[in-house]
mmCIF file of N, CA and C in Angstrom:
data_model
loop_
_atom_site.group_PDB
_atom_site.id
_atom_site.type_symbol
_atom_site.label_atom_id
_atom_site.label_comp_id
_atom_site.label_asym_id
_atom_site.label_seq_id
_atom_site.Cartn_x
_atom_site.Cartn_y
_atom_site.Cartn_z
ATOM 1 N N VAL M 762 0.845 -1.174 0.000
ATOM 2 C CA VAL M 762 0.000 0.000 0.000
ATOM 3 C C VAL M 762 0.892 1.240 0.000
ATOM 4 N N ASP M 763 0.569 2.197 -0.839
ATOM 5 C CA ASP M 763 1.337 3.428 -0.878
ATOM 6 C C ASP M 763 1.407 4.063 0.505
ATOM 7 N N GLY M 764 2.592 4.563 0.848
ATOM 8 C CA GLY M 764 2.791 5.206 2.134
ATOM 9 C C GLY M 764 3.269 4.277 3.231
ATOM 10 N N THR M 765 3.292 2.981 2.965
ATOM 11 C CA THR M 765 3.804 2.024 3.950
ATOM 12 C C THR M 765 5.275 2.309 4.200
ATOM 13 N N THR M 766 5.695 2.243 5.434
ATOM 14 C CA THR M 766 7.099 2.467 5.767
ATOM 15 C C THR M 766 7.718 1.184 6.297
ATOM 16 N N LEU M 767 9.023 1.052 6.066
ATOM 17 C CA LEU M 767 9.767 -0.095 6.567
ATOM 18 C C LEU M 767 11.219 0.307 6.717
ATOM 19 N N VAL M 768 12.033 -0.573 7.253
ATOM 20 C CA VAL M 768 13.445 -0.282 7.473
ATOM 21 C C VAL M 768 14.281 -1.382 6.836
ATOM 22 N N PHE M 769 15.191 -0.984 5.927
ATOM 23 C CA PHE M 769 16.184 -1.925 5.407
ATOM 24 C C PHE M 769 17.283 -2.042 6.451
ATOM 25 N N VAL M 770 17.587 -3.247 6.882
ATOM 26 C CA VAL M 770 18.668 -3.482 7.841
ATOM 27 C C VAL M 770 19.856 -4.026 7.053
ATOM 28 N N MET M 771 20.934 -3.257 7.030
ATOM 29 C CA MET M 771 22.101 -3.598 6.223
ATOM 30 C C MET M 771 23.036 -4.531 6.991
ATOM 31 N N LYS M 772 23.665 -5.467 6.282
ATOM 32 C CA LYS M 772 24.621 -6.380 6.910
ATOM 33 C C LYS M 772 25.954 -5.702 7.163
ATOM 34 N N ALA M 773 26.322 -4.728 6.330
ATOM 35 C CA ALA M 773 27.610 -4.045 6.462
ATOM 36 C C ALA M 773 27.466 -2.621 5.939
ATOM 37 N N GLY M 774 28.464 -1.799 6.218
ATOM 38 C CA GLY M 774 28.477 -0.430 5.725
ATOM 39 C C GLY M 774 28.240 0.586 6.821
ATOM 40 N N PRO M 775 28.362 1.857 6.448
ATOM 41 C CA PRO M 775 28.260 2.931 7.441
ATOM 42 C C PRO M 775 26.835 3.253 7.898
ATOM 43 N N ILE M 776 25.838 2.730 7.187
ATOM 44 C CA ILE M 776 24.443 3.007 7.539
ATOM 45 C C ILE M 776 23.778 1.683 7.906
ATOM 46 N N PRO M 777 23.596 1.403 9.194
ATOM 47 C CA PRO M 777 23.053 0.096 9.592
ATOM 48 C C PRO M 777 21.563 -0.084 9.284
ATOM 49 N N LYS M 778 20.791 1.007 9.318
ATOM 50 C CA LYS M 778 19.351 0.928 9.074
ATOM 51 C C LYS M 778 18.927 2.083 8.178
ATOM 52 N N ILE M 779 18.129 1.762 7.149
ATOM 53 C CA ILE M 779 17.691 2.775 6.197
ATOM 54 C C ILE M 779 16.164 2.759 6.137
ATOM 55 N N PRO M 780 15.508 3.830 6.610
ATOM 56 C CA PRO M 780 14.052 3.887 6.531
ATOM 57 C C PRO M 780 13.608 4.207 5.101
ATOM 58 N N VAL M 781 12.564 3.513 4.626
ATOM 59 C CA VAL M 781 12.040 3.756 3.281
ATOM 60 C C VAL M 781 10.518 3.840 3.323
ATOM 61 N N THR M 782 9.966 4.489 2.307
ATOM 62 C CA THR M 782 8.527 4.620 2.151
ATOM 63 C C THR M 782 8.136 4.067 0.786
ATOM 64 N N LEU M 783 7.140 3.197 0.751
ATOM 65 C CA LEU M 783 6.671 2.612 -0.500
ATOM 66 C C LEU M 783 5.691 3.547 -1.188
ATOM 67 N N ARG M 784 5.723 3.499 -2.532
ATOM 68 C CA ARG M 784 4.750 4.254 -3.325
ATOM 69 C C ARG M 784 4.660 3.602 -4.701
ATOM 70 N N GLY M 785 3.623 3.897 -5.423
ATOM 71 C CA GLY M 785 3.455 3.332 -6.752
ATOM 72 C C GLY M 785 3.372 1.820 -6.751
ATOM 73 N N VAL M 786 2.749 1.253 -5.729
ATOM 74 C CA VAL M 786 2.668 -0.202 -5.605
ATOM 75 C C VAL M 786 1.557 -0.738 -6.508
ATOM 76 N N LYS M 787 1.941 -1.659 -7.406
ATOM 77 C CA LYS M 787 0.979 -2.344 -8.268
ATOM 78 C C LYS M 787 1.239 -3.840 -8.102
ATOM 79 N N GLU M 788 0.314 -4.534 -7.501
ATOM 80 C CA GLU M 788 0.501 -5.948 -7.172
ATOM 81 C C GLU M 788 0.953 -6.761 -8.382
ATOM 82 N N ASN M 789 1.999 -7.536 -8.188
ATOM 83 C CA ASN M 789 2.588 -8.405 -9.215
ATOM 84 C C ASN M 789 3.124 -7.651 -10.429
ATOM 85 N N GLU M 790 3.312 -6.320 -10.321
ATOM 86 C CA GLU M 790 3.800 -5.538 -11.451
ATOM 87 C C GLU M 790 4.975 -4.648 -11.087
ATOM 88 N N SER M 791 4.792 -3.792 -10.073
ATOM 89 C CA SER M 791 5.859 -2.833 -9.774
ATOM 90 C C SER M 791 5.732 -2.273 -8.365
ATOM 91 N N ILE M 792 6.847 -1.727 -7.925
ATOM 92 C CA ILE M 792 6.905 -1.049 -6.635
ATOM 93 C C ILE M 792 7.984 0.027 -6.727
ATOM 94 N N GLN M 793 7.751 1.133 -6.082
ATOM 95 C CA GLN M 793 8.730 2.210 -5.993
ATOM 96 C C GLN M 793 8.939 2.503 -4.515
ATOM 97 N N TYR M 794 10.143 2.917 -4.170
ATOM 98 C CA TYR M 794 10.374 3.307 -2.788
ATOM 99 C C TYR M 794 11.361 4.455 -2.722
ATOM 100 N N HIS M 795 11.265 5.195 -1.637
ATOM 101 C CA HIS M 795 12.065 6.392 -1.411
ATOM 102 C C HIS M 795 12.629 6.335 -0.002
ATOM 103 N N GLY M 796 13.844 6.827 0.154
ATOM 104 C CA GLY M 796 14.433 6.879 1.481
ATOM 105 C C GLY M 796 15.422 8.021 1.591
ATOM 106 N N ALA M 797 15.795 8.338 2.804
ATOM 107 C CA ALA M 797 16.772 9.388 3.064
ATOM 108 C C ALA M 797 17.482 9.066 4.375
ATOM 109 N N VAL M 798 18.764 9.384 4.416
ATOM 110 C CA VAL M 798 19.561 9.183 5.624
ATOM 111 C C VAL M 798 20.437 10.409 5.843
ATOM 112 N N TRP M 799 21.089 10.426 6.981
ATOM 113 C CA TRP M 799 21.996 11.503 7.373
ATOM 114 C C TRP M 799 21.352 12.885 7.200
ATOM 115 N N GLY M 800 20.187 13.026 7.780
ATOM 116 C CA GLY M 800 19.499 14.313 7.767
ATOM 117 C C GLY M 800 19.066 14.762 6.380
ATOM 118 N N GLY M 801 18.843 13.817 5.475
ATOM 119 C CA GLY M 801 18.408 14.153 4.124
ATOM 120 C C GLY M 801 19.539 14.513 3.181
ATOM 121 N N THR M 802 20.790 14.388 3.632
ATOM 122 C CA THR M 802 21.902 14.709 2.735
ATOM 123 C C THR M 802 22.117 13.619 1.693
ATOM 124 N N MET M 803 21.596 12.428 1.954
ATOM 125 C CA MET M 803 21.637 11.348 0.977
ATOM 126 C C MET M 803 20.223 10.792 0.841
ATOM 127 N N LYS M 804 19.620 11.028 -0.325
ATOM 128 C CA LYS M 804 18.262 10.579 -0.596
ATOM 129 C C LYS M 804 18.307 9.639 -1.792
ATOM 130 N N PHE M 805 17.319 8.776 -1.889
ATOM 131 C CA PHE M 805 17.281 7.878 -3.039
ATOM 132 C C PHE M 805 15.855 7.524 -3.417
ATOM 133 N N ASP M 806 15.687 7.214 -4.694
ATOM 134 C CA ASP M 806 14.453 6.676 -5.243
ATOM 135 C C ASP M 806 14.819 5.396 -5.974
ATOM 136 N N ALA M 807 13.998 4.390 -5.838
ATOM 137 C CA ALA M 807 14.250 3.121 -6.516
ATOM 138 C C ALA M 807 12.932 2.557 -7.017
ATOM 139 N N SER M 808 13.046 1.729 -8.046
ATOM 140 C CA SER M 808 11.848 1.061 -8.543
ATOM 141 C C SER M 808 12.196 -0.338 -9.010
ATOM 142 N N ILE M 809 11.220 -1.211 -8.887
ATOM 143 C CA ILE M 809 11.321 -2.578 -9.367
ATOM 144 C C ILE M 809 10.092 -2.823 -10.227
ATOM 145 N N GLU M 810 10.335 -3.203 -11.488
ATOM 146 C CA GLU M 810 9.246 -3.509 -12.403
ATOM 147 C C GLU M 810 9.379 -4.967 -12.840
ATOM 148 N N ILE M 811 8.283 -5.688 -12.802
ATOM 149 C CA ILE M 811 8.278 -7.102 -13.175
ATOM 150 C C ILE M 811 7.377 -7.283 -14.383
ATOM 151 N N THR M 812 7.932 -7.878 -15.448
ATOM 152 C CA THR M 812 7.181 -8.137 -16.666
ATOM 153 C C THR M 812 7.220 -9.638 -16.940
ATOM 154 N N ALA M 813 6.060 -10.238 -17.071
ATOM 155 C CA ALA M 813 6.009 -11.666 -17.385
ATOM 156 C C ALA M 813 6.536 -11.893 -18.793
ATOM 157 N N VAL M 814 7.425 -12.855 -18.943
ATOM 158 C CA VAL M 814 7.981 -13.213 -20.247
ATOM 159 C C VAL M 814 7.271 -14.455 -20.769
ATOM 160 N N GLU M 815 7.160 -15.422 -19.923
ATOM 161 C CA GLU M 815 6.433 -16.656 -20.213
ATOM 162 C C GLU M 815 5.678 -17.021 -18.951
ATOM 163 N N GLU M 816 5.008 -18.116 -18.985
ATOM 164 C CA GLU M 816 4.225 -18.528 -17.823
ATOM 165 C C GLU M 816 5.096 -18.766 -16.590
ATOM 166 N N THR M 817 6.330 -19.200 -16.806
ATOM 167 C CA THR M 817 7.196 -19.561 -15.673
ATOM 168 C C THR M 817 8.412 -18.647 -15.516
ATOM 169 N N SER M 818 8.471 -17.521 -16.227
ATOM 170 C CA SER M 818 9.615 -16.624 -16.070
ATOM 171 C C SER M 818 9.191 -15.169 -16.202
ATOM 172 N N SER M 819 10.023 -14.302 -15.665
ATOM 173 C CA SER M 819 9.747 -12.865 -15.681
ATOM 174 C C SER M 819 11.020 -12.094 -15.927
ATOM 175 N N PHE M 820 10.871 -10.853 -16.405
ATOM 176 C CA PHE M 820 11.969 -9.920 -16.555
ATOM 177 C C PHE M 820 11.824 -8.901 -15.431
ATOM 178 N N VAL M 821 12.898 -8.677 -14.676
ATOM 179 C CA VAL M 821 12.864 -7.734 -13.566
ATOM 180 C C VAL M 821 13.796 -6.571 -13.882
ATOM 181 N N ARG M 822 13.268 -5.364 -13.833
ATOM 182 C CA ARG M 822 14.076 -4.157 -14.056
ATOM 183 C C ARG M 822 14.145 -3.397 -12.735
ATOM 184 N N TYR M 823 15.365 -3.098 -12.311
ATOM 185 C CA TYR M 823 15.599 -2.375 -11.062
ATOM 186 C C TYR M 823 16.334 -1.081 -11.393
ATOM 187 N N THR M 824 15.828 0.034 -10.910
ATOM 188 C CA THR M 824 16.518 1.310 -11.100
ATOM 189 C C THR M 824 16.714 1.968 -9.740
ATOM 190 N N PHE M 825 17.758 2.768 -9.651
ATOM 191 C CA PHE M 825 18.121 3.409 -8.383
ATOM 192 C C PHE M 825 18.745 4.756 -8.697
ATOM 193 N N ASP M 826 18.278 5.815 -8.039
ATOM 194 C CA ASP M 826 18.810 7.158 -8.234
ATOM 195 C C ASP M 826 19.088 7.772 -6.867
ATOM 196 N N MET M 827 20.274 8.314 -6.698
ATOM 197 C CA MET M 827 20.667 8.929 -5.428
ATOM 198 C C MET M 827 20.884 10.421 -5.638
ATOM 199 N N TYR M 828 20.443 11.224 -4.680
ATOM 200 C CA TYR M 828 20.588 12.669 -4.782
ATOM 201 C C TYR M 828 20.673 13.275 -3.397
ATOM 202 N N GLY M 829 20.650 14.600 -3.310
ATOM 203 C CA GLY M 829 20.899 15.287 -2.049
ATOM 204 C C GLY M 829 22.358 15.702 -2.012
ATOM 205 N N ALA M 830 22.761 16.483 -1.031
ATOM 206 C CA ALA M 830 24.134 16.995 -0.973
ATOM 207 C C ALA M 830 25.173 15.872 -1.028
ATOM 208 N N LEU M 831 25.043 14.876 -0.194
ATOM 209 C CA LEU M 831 25.998 13.766 -0.192
ATOM 210 C C LEU M 831 25.700 12.761 -1.308
ATOM 211 N N GLY M 832 24.446 12.494 -1.557
ATOM 212 C CA GLY M 832 24.070 11.571 -2.619
ATOM 213 C C GLY M 832 24.546 12.033 -3.983
ATOM 214 N N SER M 833 24.490 13.344 -4.238
ATOM 215 C CA SER M 833 24.975 13.883 -5.506
ATOM 216 C C SER M 833 26.471 13.684 -5.656
ATOM 217 N N LEU M 834 27.210 13.841 -4.558
ATOM 218 C CA LEU M 834 28.651 13.615 -4.609
ATOM 219 C C LEU M 834 28.969 12.149 -4.906
ATOM 220 N N ILE M 835 28.217 11.257 -4.309
ATOM 221 C CA ILE M 835 28.430 9.824 -4.569
ATOM 222 C C ILE M 835 28.136 9.512 -6.032
ATOM 223 N N ASN M 836 27.045 10.085 -6.569
ATOM 224 C CA ASN M 836 26.732 9.876 -7.985
ATOM 225 C C ASN M 836 27.801 10.473 -8.889
ATOM 226 N N TRP M 837 28.363 11.590 -8.510
ATOM 227 C CA TRP M 837 29.424 12.217 -9.306
ATOM 228 C C TRP M 837 30.668 11.331 -9.311
ATOM 229 N N TYR M 838 30.990 10.766 -8.157
ATOM 230 C CA TYR M 838 32.165 9.903 -8.044
ATOM 231 C C TYR M 838 31.963 8.586 -8.790
ATOM 232 N N ASN M 839 30.768 8.056 -8.746
ATOM 233 C CA ASN M 839 30.462 6.779 -9.399
ATOM 234 C C ASN M 839 29.175 6.961 -10.211
ATOM 235 N N PRO M 840 29.262 7.551 -11.413
ATOM 236 C CA PRO M 840 28.062 7.933 -12.165
ATOM 237 C C PRO M 840 27.323 6.790 -12.849
ATOM 238 N N ALA M 841 27.880 5.583 -12.899
ATOM 239 C CA ALA M 841 27.209 4.473 -13.560
ATOM 240 C C ALA M 841 25.887 4.172 -12.867
ATOM 241 N N PRO M 842 24.781 4.184 -13.623
ATOM 242 C CA PRO M 842 23.485 3.901 -12.981
ATOM 243 C C PRO M 842 23.379 2.439 -12.577
ATOM 244 N N VAL M 843 22.585 2.220 -11.565
ATOM 245 C CA VAL M 843 22.271 0.850 -11.152
ATOM 246 C C VAL M 843 20.986 0.478 -11.869
ATOM 247 N N THR M 844 21.046 -0.534 -12.727
ATOM 248 C CA THR M 844 19.833 -0.968 -13.440
ATOM 249 C C THR M 844 19.769 -2.466 -13.458
#
């Protein structure tokens, strides 16, 4: 349901827990989520889209965009998109 919140718990790295909010949820089709850490200096939007290819397989597309003061610097340092 749009607006649902949850926390990603990371196994490693400088951010142990990342709060996210779901939006654009379409059952068995797609989901989008947004999160921010470090006082909003690193924000991100992500989406997962699932397209049925055959009865027993699917194509999954994942996109991720980071922004904000720190997020923009990370994107500048490593500009390759995550897809």
